[in-house]
mmCIF file of C-alpha atoms in Angstrom:
data_model
loop_
_atom_site.group_PDB
_atom_site.id
_atom_site.type_symbol
_atom_site.label_atom_id
_atom_site.label_comp_id
_atom_site.label_asym_id
_atom_site.label_seq_id
_atom_site.Cartn_x
_atom_site.Cartn_y
_atom_site.Cartn_z
ATOM 1 C CA MET V 1 0.000 0.000 0.000
ATOM 2 C CA SER V 2 1.445 3.359 -0.936
ATOM 3 C CA PHE V 3 0.923 6.559 1.031
ATOM 4 C CA HIS V 4 0.332 9.958 -0.506
ATOM 5 C CA PRO V 5 1.073 13.454 0.805
ATOM 6 C CA THR V 6 -2.541 13.656 2.006
ATOM 7 C CA GLY V 7 -1.810 10.802 4.421
ATOM 8 C CA LEU V 8 -4.304 8.553 2.672
ATOM 9 C CA THR V 9 -3.497 5.196 1.137
ATOM 10 C CA SER V 10 -3.948 4.775 -2.604
ATOM 11 C CA SER V 11 -6.952 2.531 -1.897
ATOM 12 C CA SER V 12 -8.588 5.223 0.238
ATOM 13 C CA ILE V 13 -7.987 7.837 -2.433
ATOM 14 C CA ARG V 14 -9.581 5.636 -5.083
ATOM 15 C CA ILE V 15 -12.532 4.824 -2.807
ATOM 16 C CA ARG V 16 -13.048 8.526 -2.113
ATOM 17 C CA ARG V 17 -13.048 9.273 -5.834
ATOM 18 C CA ILE V 18 -15.455 6.415 -6.632
ATOM 19 C CA LEU V 19 -17.908 7.519 -3.937
ATOM 20 C CA ASP V 20 -17.854 11.156 -5.115
ATOM 21 C CA PRO V 21 -21.203 11.820 -6.854
ATOM 22 C CA SER V 22 -19.535 14.241 -9.280
ATOM 23 C CA TYR V 23 -17.106 11.528 -10.457
ATOM 24 C CA PRO V 24 -18.368 9.627 -13.536
ATOM 25 C CA LEU V 25 -18.562 6.052 -12.307
ATOM 26 C CA CYS V 26 -17.373 3.403 -14.747
ATOM 27 C CA ARG V 27 -17.537 -0.372 -14.885
ATOM 28 C CA GLU V 28 -13.856 -0.785 -13.929
ATOM 29 C CA ASP V 29 -14.418 1.230 -10.728
ATOM 30 C CA VAL V 30 -17.261 -1.026 -9.627
ATOM 31 C CA ILE V 31 -15.250 -4.151 -10.406
ATOM 32 C CA TRP V 32 -12.274 -2.703 -8.494
ATOM 33 C CA VAL V 33 -14.408 -2.157 -5.352
ATOM 34 C CA LEU V 34 -15.989 -5.604 -5.607
ATOM 35 C CA HIS V 35 -12.547 -7.178 -5.954
ATOM 36 C CA PHE V 36 -11.197 -5.026 -3.088
ATOM 37 C CA VAL V 37 -13.994 -6.221 -0.773
ATOM 38 C CA GLN V 38 -13.541 -9.821 -1.906
ATOM 39 C CA LYS V 39 -9.821 -9.653 -1.049
ATOM 40 C CA LYS V 40 -10.582 -8.197 2.400
ATOM 41 C CA VAL V 41 -13.013 -11.036 3.099
ATOM 42 C CA ALA V 42 -10.581 -13.684 1.824
ATOM 43 C CA LEU V 43 -7.801 -12.258 4.010
ATOM 44 C CA LYS V 44 -10.173 -12.195 7.007
ATOM 45 C CA ASP V 45 -9.654 -8.490 7.603
ATOM 46 C CA PRO V 46 -9.913 -7.876 11.377
ATOM 47 C CA ALA V 47 -12.293 -4.953 10.803
ATOM 48 C CA LEU V 48 -14.772 -7.312 9.160
ATOM 49 C CA LEU V 49 -14.367 -9.929 11.870
ATOM 50 C CA ASP V 50 -15.499 -7.336 14.424
ATOM 51 C CA LEU V 51 -18.816 -6.757 12.644
ATOM 52 C CA SER V 52 -21.993 -8.391 13.918
ATOM 53 C CA LYS V 53 -23.579 -11.193 11.898
ATOM 54 C CA PRO V 54 -26.542 -9.018 10.856
ATOM 55 C CA ARG V 55 -24.113 -6.311 9.676
ATOM 56 C CA LEU V 56 -22.051 -8.870 7.732
ATOM 57 C CA LEU V 57 -25.244 -10.051 6.040
ATOM 58 C CA GLN V 58 -26.086 -6.458 5.156
ATOM 59 C CA ASN V 59 -22.577 -6.022 3.685
ATOM 60 C CA PHE V 60 -23.008 -9.206 1.672
ATOM 61 C CA ASN V 61 -26.450 -8.152 0.471
ATOM 62 C CA SER V 62 -25.073 -4.803 -0.698
ATOM 63 C CA TYR V 63 -22.097 -6.501 -2.366
ATOM 64 C CA SER V 64 -24.451 -8.836 -4.235
ATOM 65 C CA GLU V 65 -26.807 -6.032 -5.213
ATOM 66 C CA ALA V 66 -23.898 -3.960 -6.597
ATOM 67 C CA ALA V 67 -22.761 -6.947 -8.651
ATOM 68 C CA LEU V 68 -26.273 -7.493 -10.016
ATOM 69 C CA LEU V 69 -26.690 -3.804 -10.832
ATOM 70 C CA LEU V 70 -23.391 -3.941 -12.681
ATOM 71 C CA LEU V 71 -24.473 -6.999 -14.654
ATOM 72 C CA GLY V 72 -27.832 -5.453 -15.479
ATOM 73 C CA SER V 73 -26.427 -2.111 -16.558
ATOM 74 C CA GLY V 74 -24.366 -3.386 -19.485
ATOM 75 C CA ASN V 75 -22.140 -0.529 -20.628
ATOM 76 C CA HIS V 76 -24.427 2.070 -19.036
ATOM 77 C CA VAL V 77 -23.198 2.089 -15.431
ATOM 78 C CA HIS V 78 -23.829 5.839 -15.247
ATOM 79 C CA THR V 79 -27.591 5.276 -15.381
ATOM 80 C CA LYS V 80 -27.462 3.462 -12.043
ATOM 81 C CA SER V 81 -24.521 5.346 -10.493
ATOM 82 C CA ASP V 82 -26.332 6.491 -7.346
ATOM 83 C CA ASP V 83 -27.730 3.039 -6.596
ATOM 84 C CA ILE V 84 -24.398 1.351 -7.260
ATOM 85 C CA ARG V 85 -22.497 3.877 -5.112
ATOM 86 C CA THR V 86 -24.904 3.281 -2.230
ATOM 87 C CA CYS V 87 -24.412 -0.478 -2.524
ATOM 88 C CA LEU V 88 -20.620 -0.140 -2.699
ATOM 89 C CA LEU V 89 -20.595 2.103 0.354
ATOM 90 C CA GLU V 90 -22.645 -0.423 2.314
ATOM 91 C CA ALA V 91 -20.559 -3.364 1.062
ATOM 92 C CA MET V 92 -17.384 -1.675 2.388
ATOM 93 C CA HIS V 93 -18.920 -0.829 5.766
ATOM 94 C CA GLY V 94 -16.420 -1.361 8.558
ATOM 95 C CA LEU V 95 -13.263 -1.345 6.422
ATOM 96 C CA ALA V 96 -10.481 0.993 7.533
ATOM 97 C CA GLU V 97 -9.898 2.260 3.990
ATOM 98 C CA LEU V 98 -13.510 3.417 3.768
ATOM 99 C CA GLN V 99 -13.181 5.264 7.063
ATOM 100 C CA GLU V 100 -9.995 6.940 5.826
ATOM 101 C CA ALA V 101 -11.723 7.918 2.579
ATOM 102 C CA ILE V 102 -14.771 9.505 4.193
ATOM 103 C CA SER V 103 -13.283 10.950 7.401
ATOM 104 C CA PRO V 104 -11.635 14.039 5.845
ATOM 105 C CA SER V 105 -14.886 15.014 4.132
ATOM 106 C CA GLN V 106 -16.745 14.644 7.438
ATOM 107 C CA ALA V 107 -14.135 16.772 9.204
ATOM 108 C CA SER V 108 -14.514 19.556 6.634
ATOM 109 C CA THR V 109 -18.247 19.841 7.393
ATOM 110 C CA ASP V 110 -17.589 20.974 10.985
#
């Protein structure tokens, strides 16, 4: 994992960009997040192990829904961008990289 001058990891920077509503979401971005989450699950990320079973099921449901939205959108991911972003956000719930990606934007709203 590489660190940038902002103090964020490259994964957090990409997640922040993907979740930004003004960023034009593309198929590769959705696949990247799905693969990122899959790797975290396969590696038994401690942050995921701390989640309750109902929360894990909600993450899985959102992961599956994002994948189905991607499959159903063909080459027109932009038509479902808001729905897909919501699913991706929920699928990454609990991961440190997500917290890093959204924390600075929350701090700037103070």
